[in-house]
Each structure stands twice: as C-alpha cells, then as structure tokens.
Short mmCIF file of C-alpha atoms and ligand atoms in Angstrom, two decimals:
data_model
loop_
_atom_site.label_atom_id
_atom_site.label_comp_id
_atom_site.label_asym_id
_atom_site.label_seq_id
_atom_site.Cartn_x
_atom_site.Cartn_y
_atom_site.Cartn_z
CA MET A 17 -9.56 -39.15 43.25
CA SER A 18 -6.15 -38.35 41.79
CA LYS A 19 -3.10 -39.88 43.38
CA ILE A 20 -0.68 -37.22 44.48
CA ILE A 21 2.71 -37.66 46.12
CA LEU A 22 4.56 -35.08 48.14
CA THR A 23 7.82 -35.65 49.93
CA GLY A 24 11.06 -33.84 50.59
CA ASP A 25 14.24 -33.37 52.55
CA ARG A 26 15.92 -30.63 54.52
CA PRO A 27 18.95 -29.47 52.57
CA THR A 28 21.43 -29.48 55.44
CA GLY A 29 23.94 -31.88 53.88
CA LYS A 30 24.47 -34.26 51.02
CA LEU A 31 22.26 -37.33 51.06
CA HIS A 32 23.63 -40.68 52.18
CA ILE A 33 22.74 -44.32 51.61
CA GLY A 34 20.39 -44.22 54.62
CA HIS A 35 18.30 -41.70 52.69
CA TYR A 36 18.59 -43.84 49.58
CA VAL A 37 17.41 -47.08 51.06
CA GLY A 38 14.90 -45.47 53.45
CA SER A 39 13.14 -43.31 50.89
CA LEU A 40 14.89 -42.24 47.66
CA LYS A 41 14.91 -45.67 46.06
CA GLN A 42 11.22 -46.06 46.71
CA ARG A 43 10.47 -42.60 45.33
CA VAL A 44 12.13 -43.52 42.07
CA GLU A 45 10.12 -46.75 41.90
CA LEU A 46 6.88 -44.89 42.61
CA GLN A 47 7.76 -42.31 39.98
CA ASN A 48 8.45 -44.97 37.38
CA SER A 49 5.38 -47.04 38.24
CA GLY A 50 3.24 -44.59 36.32
CA LEU A 51 0.51 -44.98 38.97
CA TYR A 52 0.64 -41.39 40.26
CA ASP A 53 -0.94 -38.33 38.73
CA GLU A 54 1.33 -35.75 40.30
CA ILE A 55 4.63 -36.08 42.18
CA TYR A 56 6.22 -33.22 44.11
CA ILE A 57 9.64 -33.40 45.72
CA MET A 58 10.50 -30.52 47.97
CA LEU A 59 13.82 -29.07 49.03
CA ALA A 60 12.73 -28.01 52.52
CA ASP A 61 15.08 -25.06 52.96
CA ALA A 62 12.65 -23.06 55.12
CA GLN A 63 12.33 -26.03 57.47
CA ALA A 64 16.11 -26.42 57.46
CA LEU A 65 16.36 -22.85 58.74
CA THR A 66 14.19 -23.64 61.76
CA ASP A 67 17.26 -25.05 63.47
CA ASN A 68 19.93 -23.41 61.31
CA ALA A 69 18.77 -19.81 61.45
CA ASP A 70 22.34 -18.62 61.94
CA ASN A 71 23.67 -20.60 59.01
CA PRO A 72 21.75 -19.63 55.87
CA ARG A 73 24.79 -20.22 53.63
CA LYS A 74 24.93 -23.86 54.61
CA VAL A 75 21.27 -24.32 53.71
CA ARG A 76 21.66 -22.53 50.38
CA ASP A 77 24.78 -24.51 49.45
CA ASN A 78 23.04 -27.79 50.10
CA ILE A 79 20.04 -27.07 47.89
CA LEU A 80 22.03 -27.93 44.76
CA GLU A 81 23.78 -30.83 46.49
CA VAL A 82 20.49 -32.47 47.37
CA ALA A 83 19.00 -31.68 43.95
CA LEU A 84 22.02 -33.43 42.38
CA ASP A 85 21.50 -36.40 44.69
CA TYR A 86 17.86 -36.64 43.56
CA LEU A 87 18.73 -36.52 39.88
CA ALA A 88 21.59 -38.97 40.37
CA CYS A 89 19.24 -41.51 41.94
CA GLY A 90 16.84 -41.32 39.03
CA ILE A 91 14.31 -38.65 39.95
CA ASP A 92 13.21 -37.51 36.52
CA PRO A 93 12.16 -33.86 36.22
CA GLN A 94 9.82 -34.86 33.39
CA LYS A 95 7.84 -36.99 35.82
CA SER A 96 8.44 -35.36 39.21
CA VAL A 97 8.29 -31.69 40.13
CA ILE A 98 11.34 -30.71 42.19
CA PHE A 99 10.89 -27.37 43.95
CA ILE A 100 12.24 -25.12 46.70
CA GLN A 101 10.01 -24.67 49.74
CA SER A 102 10.96 -21.13 50.73
CA GLN A 103 9.83 -19.76 47.38
CA LEU A 104 6.18 -20.61 48.11
CA PRO A 105 4.76 -17.96 50.47
CA GLN A 106 1.48 -19.91 50.38
CA LEU A 107 3.10 -22.48 52.67
CA TYR A 108 3.87 -19.86 55.31
CA GLU A 109 0.31 -18.62 55.23
CA LEU A 110 -1.17 -22.10 55.55
CA SER A 111 1.13 -22.78 58.50
CA PHE A 112 -0.09 -19.64 60.22
CA HIS A 113 -3.73 -20.65 59.89
CA TYR A 114 -3.09 -24.23 61.03
CA MET A 115 -1.31 -23.00 64.17
CA ASN A 116 -4.71 -22.09 65.58
CA LEU A 117 -5.77 -25.72 65.35
CA VAL A 118 -2.89 -27.27 67.30
CA THR A 119 -2.12 -27.00 71.01
CA VAL A 120 1.35 -26.40 72.43
CA SER A 121 1.07 -29.60 74.47
CA ARG A 122 0.25 -31.62 71.35
CA VAL A 123 3.46 -30.48 69.65
CA GLN A 124 5.38 -31.17 72.87
CA ARG A 125 4.18 -34.76 72.69
CA ASN A 126 5.40 -35.25 69.11
CA PRO A 127 8.13 -37.90 69.55
CA THR A 128 10.31 -36.65 66.68
CA VAL A 129 10.24 -33.07 67.99
CA LYS A 130 10.96 -34.35 71.49
CA ALA A 131 13.95 -36.36 70.31
CA GLU A 132 15.32 -33.48 68.25
CA ILE A 133 14.98 -31.02 71.12
CA ALA A 134 16.99 -33.36 73.35
CA GLN A 135 19.55 -34.06 70.62
CA LYS A 136 20.12 -30.39 69.79
CA ASN A 137 20.44 -29.36 73.44
CA PHE A 138 17.84 -26.62 72.98
CA GLU A 139 16.58 -27.11 76.55
CA GLN A 140 14.79 -23.88 77.44
CA SER A 141 15.75 -22.00 74.30
CA ILE A 142 13.67 -23.74 71.65
CA PRO A 143 13.03 -21.45 68.68
CA VAL A 144 9.28 -21.03 68.13
CA GLY A 145 9.80 -21.71 64.43
CA PHE A 146 11.48 -25.01 65.16
CA PHE A 147 8.78 -25.97 67.63
CA ALA A 148 6.13 -25.28 64.99
CA TYR A 149 7.75 -27.22 62.17
CA PRO A 150 5.34 -30.17 62.37
CA ILE A 151 2.61 -27.63 61.62
CA SER A 152 4.51 -26.24 58.67
CA GLN A 153 4.98 -29.79 57.47
CA ALA A 154 1.20 -30.22 57.51
CA ALA A 155 1.05 -27.11 55.33
CA ASP A 156 3.56 -28.64 52.88
CA ILE A 157 1.58 -31.84 52.56
CA THR A 158 -1.91 -30.37 52.36
CA ALA A 159 -0.93 -27.57 49.96
CA PHE A 160 -0.38 -30.24 47.32
CA GLU A 161 -3.48 -32.23 48.25
CA ALA A 162 -1.07 -35.13 48.68
CA ASN A 163 -2.60 -38.42 49.68
CA ILE A 164 0.66 -40.39 49.63
CA VAL A 165 3.77 -39.27 51.53
CA PRO A 166 6.75 -41.61 51.10
CA VAL A 167 9.18 -40.84 53.91
CA GLY A 168 11.48 -42.49 56.44
CA GLU A 169 10.11 -43.92 59.64
CA ASP A 170 11.23 -40.90 61.70
CA GLN A 171 8.57 -38.84 59.88
CA LYS A 172 5.67 -40.95 61.11
CA PRO A 173 4.76 -38.56 63.95
CA MET A 174 4.65 -35.69 61.44
CA LEU A 175 2.13 -37.54 59.33
CA GLU A 176 0.00 -38.36 62.36
CA GLN A 177 -0.02 -34.72 63.31
CA THR A 178 -0.92 -33.71 59.75
CA VAL A 179 -3.88 -36.09 59.73
CA GLU A 180 -5.11 -34.54 62.98
CA ILE A 181 -4.83 -31.04 61.52
CA VAL A 182 -6.69 -32.08 58.37
CA ARG A 183 -9.53 -33.62 60.39
CA LYS A 184 -9.75 -30.64 62.69
CA PHE A 185 -9.71 -28.18 59.80
CA ASN A 186 -12.37 -30.08 57.88
CA SER A 187 -14.62 -30.40 60.91
CA VAL A 188 -14.37 -26.71 61.79
CA TYR A 189 -14.40 -25.15 58.31
CA GLY A 190 -16.02 -27.84 56.17
CA PRO A 191 -14.42 -30.50 53.95
CA THR A 192 -11.45 -28.80 52.29
CA LEU A 193 -8.18 -30.62 52.94
CA VAL A 194 -7.07 -34.07 51.79
CA GLU A 195 -5.97 -36.63 54.38
CA PRO A 196 -2.50 -38.04 53.64
CA GLN A 197 -1.11 -41.52 54.16
CA ILE A 198 2.49 -42.38 54.97
CA LEU A 199 4.28 -44.86 52.75
CA LEU A 200 7.26 -46.56 54.40
CA ALA A 201 9.96 -48.64 52.71
CA SER A 202 8.95 -52.30 52.79
CA ASN A 203 12.29 -53.91 53.80
CA THR A 204 12.54 -53.49 57.59
CA ALA A 205 16.34 -53.19 57.48
CA CYS A 206 15.78 -50.11 55.32
CA LEU A 207 13.66 -48.28 57.85
CA ARG A 208 16.53 -47.27 60.05
CA LEU A 209 19.92 -47.95 58.58
CA PRO A 210 22.56 -47.58 61.31
CA GLY A 211 25.77 -45.63 60.79
CA THR A 212 28.93 -47.47 59.72
CA ASP A 213 30.01 -47.43 63.40
CA GLY A 214 26.87 -49.34 64.36
CA LYS A 215 25.37 -46.26 66.06
CA ALA A 216 21.63 -45.84 65.81
CA LYS A 217 21.52 -43.42 62.93
CA MET A 218 23.74 -42.05 60.19
CA SER A 219 24.69 -38.56 61.13
CA LYS A 220 26.94 -36.10 59.43
CA SER A 221 28.27 -34.77 62.72
CA ILE A 222 29.41 -38.23 63.84
CA GLY A 223 30.96 -38.96 60.42
CA ASN A 224 29.44 -42.43 60.17
CA CYS A 225 27.73 -42.02 56.79
CA ILE A 226 28.37 -43.31 53.31
CA TYR A 227 27.32 -40.49 50.98
CA LEU A 228 25.82 -41.02 47.53
CA SER A 229 28.59 -38.76 46.25
CA ASP A 230 31.48 -40.60 47.99
CA CYS A 231 34.26 -41.75 45.67
CA GLU A 232 35.00 -45.44 45.19
CA LYS A 233 37.90 -45.42 47.64
CA ASP A 234 35.90 -43.73 50.41
CA VAL A 235 33.11 -46.28 50.05
CA HIS A 236 35.66 -49.09 50.20
CA ASP A 237 37.42 -47.65 53.26
CA LYS A 238 34.16 -47.02 55.12
CA VAL A 239 32.98 -50.57 54.45
CA PHE A 240 36.27 -52.06 55.65
CA ASP A 241 36.23 -49.87 58.79
CA MET A 242 32.74 -51.07 59.70
CA TYR A 243 31.79 -52.30 63.08
CA THR A 244 31.04 -56.06 63.17
CA ASP A 245 30.64 -58.54 66.04
CA PRO A 246 33.26 -57.68 68.71
CA GLY A 247 33.19 -61.33 69.90
CA HIS A 248 34.14 -62.63 66.45
CA LEU A 249 37.92 -62.40 66.85
CA ARG A 250 39.11 -65.19 64.56
CA ALA A 251 37.44 -66.31 61.36
CA THR A 252 36.89 -69.72 62.93
CA ASP A 253 34.91 -68.28 65.86
CA PRO A 254 31.11 -68.39 65.66
CA GLY A 255 29.82 -64.89 64.91
CA LYS A 256 26.70 -62.89 65.64
CA VAL A 257 24.65 -61.53 62.77
CA GLU A 258 22.17 -59.53 64.86
CA GLY A 259 23.43 -56.02 65.55
CA ASN A 260 26.35 -56.69 63.21
CA THR A 261 26.41 -53.64 60.98
CA VAL A 262 27.86 -55.40 57.95
CA PHE A 263 24.96 -57.84 57.96
CA THR A 264 22.42 -55.09 58.60
CA TYR A 265 23.72 -53.39 55.46
CA LEU A 266 23.54 -56.65 53.53
CA ASP A 267 19.92 -57.03 54.70
CA ALA A 268 19.21 -53.62 53.26
CA PHE A 269 21.22 -53.80 50.03
CA ALA A 270 22.04 -57.36 48.92
CA GLU A 271 19.75 -59.14 46.51
CA ASP A 272 19.84 -62.84 45.71
CA ALA A 273 21.19 -62.09 42.24
CA ASP A 274 24.25 -60.40 43.78
CA PHE A 275 25.51 -63.71 45.15
CA GLU A 276 25.86 -65.21 41.73
CA LYS A 277 27.07 -61.99 40.17
CA PHE A 278 29.98 -61.63 42.60
CA ASN A 279 30.87 -65.34 42.62
CA SER A 280 29.84 -65.90 46.18
CA PRO A 281 29.92 -69.50 47.44
CA TYR A 282 26.42 -68.86 48.87
CA ALA A 283 23.13 -68.77 47.02
CA ASN A 284 21.67 -66.08 49.24
CA LEU A 285 22.12 -64.07 52.42
CA ASP A 286 20.59 -66.74 54.66
CA GLU A 287 23.30 -69.20 53.66
CA MET A 288 26.02 -66.64 54.26
CA LYS A 289 24.60 -65.79 57.68
CA ALA A 290 24.38 -69.48 58.62
CA HIS A 291 28.08 -69.93 57.85
CA TYR A 292 29.03 -66.82 59.85
CA ARG A 293 26.99 -68.02 62.83
CA LYS A 294 28.57 -71.46 62.73
CA GLY A 295 32.13 -70.09 62.44
CA GLY A 296 34.61 -70.26 59.60
CA LEU A 297 33.62 -67.10 57.76
CA GLY A 298 35.87 -64.10 58.34
CA ASP A 299 34.78 -60.45 58.47
CA VAL A 300 37.04 -59.52 55.57
CA ALA A 301 35.23 -61.90 53.21
CA VAL A 302 31.85 -60.50 54.24
CA LYS A 303 33.10 -56.93 53.85
CA LYS A 304 34.49 -57.70 50.41
CA PHE A 305 31.09 -58.89 49.34
CA LEU A 306 29.32 -55.87 50.84
CA ASN A 307 31.84 -53.59 49.14
CA ALA A 308 31.07 -55.22 45.77
CA VAL A 309 27.33 -54.72 46.34
CA MET A 310 27.77 -51.09 47.38
CA GLN A 311 30.14 -50.21 44.54
CA GLU A 312 27.74 -51.62 42.00
CA LEU A 313 24.87 -49.61 43.41
CA LEU A 314 26.78 -46.35 43.88
CA GLY A 315 28.91 -46.36 40.70
CA PRO A 316 26.13 -45.35 38.29
CA ILE A 317 24.65 -42.89 40.83
CA ARG A 318 28.04 -41.19 41.21
CA ALA A 319 28.53 -41.02 37.43
CA ARG A 320 25.10 -39.45 36.84
CA ARG A 321 25.70 -36.99 39.67
CA GLN A 322 28.95 -35.86 38.06
CA GLU A 323 27.21 -35.36 34.73
CA TYR A 324 24.52 -33.11 36.21
CA ALA A 325 27.12 -31.28 38.33
CA GLN A 326 28.78 -30.24 35.09
CA ASP A 327 25.59 -28.51 33.95
CA LEU A 328 24.40 -26.54 36.97
CA PRO A 329 22.51 -23.95 34.87
CA PHE A 330 20.31 -26.82 33.65
CA VAL A 331 19.68 -27.95 37.23
CA ILE A 332 18.93 -24.43 38.42
CA ASP A 333 16.51 -23.93 35.55
CA LEU A 334 14.62 -27.10 36.32
CA LEU A 335 14.34 -26.05 39.97
CA LYS A 336 12.98 -22.69 38.87
CA LYS A 337 10.36 -24.23 36.61
CA GLY A 338 9.43 -26.82 39.23
CA THR A 339 9.06 -24.10 41.83
CA GLU A 340 6.71 -22.12 39.58
CA GLN A 341 4.56 -25.17 38.96
CA ALA A 342 4.46 -26.02 42.66
CA ARG A 343 3.56 -22.44 43.56
CA ALA A 344 0.51 -22.55 41.29
CA LYS A 345 -0.68 -25.73 42.97
CA ALA A 346 -0.21 -24.33 46.49
CA ALA A 347 -1.98 -21.08 45.53
CA ASN A 348 -5.00 -23.07 44.40
CA THR A 349 -5.23 -24.88 47.75
CA LEU A 350 -4.68 -21.66 49.67
CA SER A 351 -7.60 -19.99 47.97
CA LYS A 352 -9.84 -22.91 48.97
CA VAL A 353 -8.55 -22.61 52.54
CA ARG A 354 -9.17 -18.87 52.68
CA ARG A 355 -12.64 -19.32 51.36
CA ALA A 356 -13.43 -22.06 53.90
CA MET A 357 -12.10 -19.82 56.70
CA CYS A 358 -14.16 -16.80 55.57
CA LEU A 359 -11.00 -14.93 54.68
CA ASP A 360 -11.97 -14.18 51.09
CA HIS A 361 -13.10 -10.74 52.17
CA PHE A 362 -13.04 -9.01 48.81
CA ALA A 363 -14.91 -11.71 46.92
CA PRO A 364 -18.44 -10.74 45.77
CA ASP A 365 -19.90 -12.74 48.65
CA GLY A 366 -17.23 -11.52 51.09
CA LEU A 367 -17.32 -8.47 53.35
CA GLY A 368 -20.71 -6.88 53.75
CA SER A 369 -22.64 -9.57 51.92
CA HIS A 370 -24.36 -11.00 54.99
CA THR A 371 -24.80 -7.85 57.06
CA GLY A 372 -27.59 -6.35 54.95
CA SER A 373 -26.00 -2.90 55.21
N1 LIG B 20 10.99 -33.24 57.71
C1 LIG B 20 11.56 -33.71 56.48
C2 LIG B 20 13.04 -34.03 56.74
O1 LIG B 20 13.53 -33.76 57.80
C3 LIG B 20 11.45 -32.72 55.35
C4 LIG B 20 10.05 -32.31 55.05
C5 LIG B 20 9.52 -31.06 55.21
C6 LIG B 20 9.01 -33.13 54.54
N2 LIG B 20 8.23 -31.05 54.83
C7 LIG B 20 7.87 -32.29 54.42
C8 LIG B 20 8.91 -34.49 54.19
C9 LIG B 20 6.64 -32.79 53.97
C10 LIG B 20 7.68 -34.96 53.75
C11 LIG B 20 6.56 -34.12 53.63
O2 LIG B 20 13.72 -34.50 55.86
#
C-alpha cells in the first residue's frame, strides 16, 4: 500500500514555534526521509471560516502568511503538495455524506470540540458548521487516502473520530476508505509547548507566542521576559525546573551539540538543570543560552521567509498548481465514494439497471 501523508493548519494567524516543534519540524523530516509516496499539506481556510465566518479577510490574508511559514521551514513544493482547502468542492461533498454516519452526541463528546466551544464562549449559539468540523476533517483526510497524519496532540480526537467514520463507512457501503494513523512528535516537551508566560498554550490573543517570522530583537525580548520559577529570587537560591518555562523550552529545542557550540560550562541539559536545582545558576544565564539556541534555529527560517515573501507570484503559482493536483486526487476518491453509496446514478449500471423496466 502506498504511504500517503495529509496534514494542515487553519490560516488564522502566522505560525509560531509551538507549531514548529509540535508538527512542522517533523513534517520536514518526513518529507526529506523519502519514505512517503505522496505528501499533502493543506491550508484549511474553509475550516478556519467555521469560527471566523464574519472575518473572511483575516482568513484570506493568512493563507500566504502560513504558506510562507511552510516554505521557510523547509517544506519543498517539489516533494510536498501545498493546497487550499476551500478550492476543493469534493471535500464539502464528502463531509455531507459522512454527516449521516455520525451522531450529534458523538461530536458533543469530542474533547477538542468541547474545549473550543468553552473557550470561544459559543454557549448556546454554536454554528452548525463549526460543530461539524471534525466530520469535515475526516473528509480532508480520507479524500487523500492518507494513512499517516502528522499533527499536534490536540488533533488526536479528530483522528479518532475519522477512524470511526472510516470503519462505519466501510461496514455500511463496503471497503472504500483508508484508515489513518496519527503521528505525534516524539519529544514530549514538543507536544504542548506553553506560551512564554507559562500559560498552557501559545495563543495569539494572549500575545504569548514567539512567531517564526519574529525579528531577532523580538525573539530576544520575549525570551528575556519569560516566566521562570517565582521562588528563584537570587541566583544562589535553589530553583525549580519543572513548570519553569525556560527549561520547558530548552527541553523542546536544545540539543547536546548546542552546549559546546555556545560555550556552555555544561555538557548537556541535565547538567545545567542539576546546577539550577542546587542553586548558583541565575535566570539570566539560562535565558542567554535559550536565546542563543532560538536565534540559531530561527535565523535561517526568517531569512528564507523573507526571500519567498519577495516573490509572492511564485508562491501563489505553486499554491495554484498544488491545489489542482490535490483536487484531482480528491475527485478520484469522491467517485469511489459515490459509487459505493449508489450515487453514481448516470453510470451504465446506475439508475434503472436493477429495476428491469
Ligand atoms: N484542525 C487543524 C488545525 O486546527 C487543521 C486541519 C483541518 C487538519 N483538516 C485537517 C489537520 C486534516 C490534519 C488533517 O490546525
């Protein structure tokens, strides 16, 4: 069986280092591994509209921002197909058919949907389209016959729901759809990178994100403003590493080689943590090191982003070509789905062929 990847992001803002470490970095590695037959990366603008219906400009403006973030991180349009979700009507049709296979109470139990409903204060006024987005996500995944879906941990419930839809579809209409598997980042610190204020998640509205497009000074200032251990008042005090955002970031980003590269007195992060715990290591020294690590990672990404940003017609053209290629793939799956559902009415064996009239 061919190995097919599908993944994507809602274009509601520029991508930040939480996206990078939770998913983008791994996508680039998967892409460059040469182990996959087809890779699709989707700008989920239609899904973005499910809770931004009144703000279509914002969604449109962020399509190019996110595409630039992808290219800057090393997504290579020669190897991965980048496309725009809304331009594939096949996805809407698949969603419509899958809706018959999912109960309202099942969607209500989806933990990600539940959390988002609470967070967005929808209360009794949940848009039906938003409520149904896990179903549309199943359409996205199955349209590409994807068996591997590399995403952040928050998408796990979406994948579970997709697997249920696939099994239900195949049992009702015969084997048609491919069952996907989630692929999470392997470093546990990467699964849920907190915001720079130590809050659970990076969020644009709270302003606790480091963006891939941030300039050097902004990265520096955000690192030096970071939340650490509130009990670690003097450098000589013993400090806590757990729940200390600077160390959580080092868990996610620092590699052993960085310690030598930036002339650290420690051989690795464990040694640095031990010193901090014991007392005698100040926050500023730890932040300096984290800043060096972050600047080295983000410098080349920022430079590549600026290069692509100077040639937007090239970027738009590659999105157009990617979208055409993706549309052909989705159309192929849709015709299998229609056939399985006895909706191919005008085929030679369609309407009238079994009635004997
Ligand atoms: N829900 C994803 C996000 O919020 C975007 C998305 C839409 C997606 N459809 C998908 C991700 C299918 C993976 C597979 O970023």
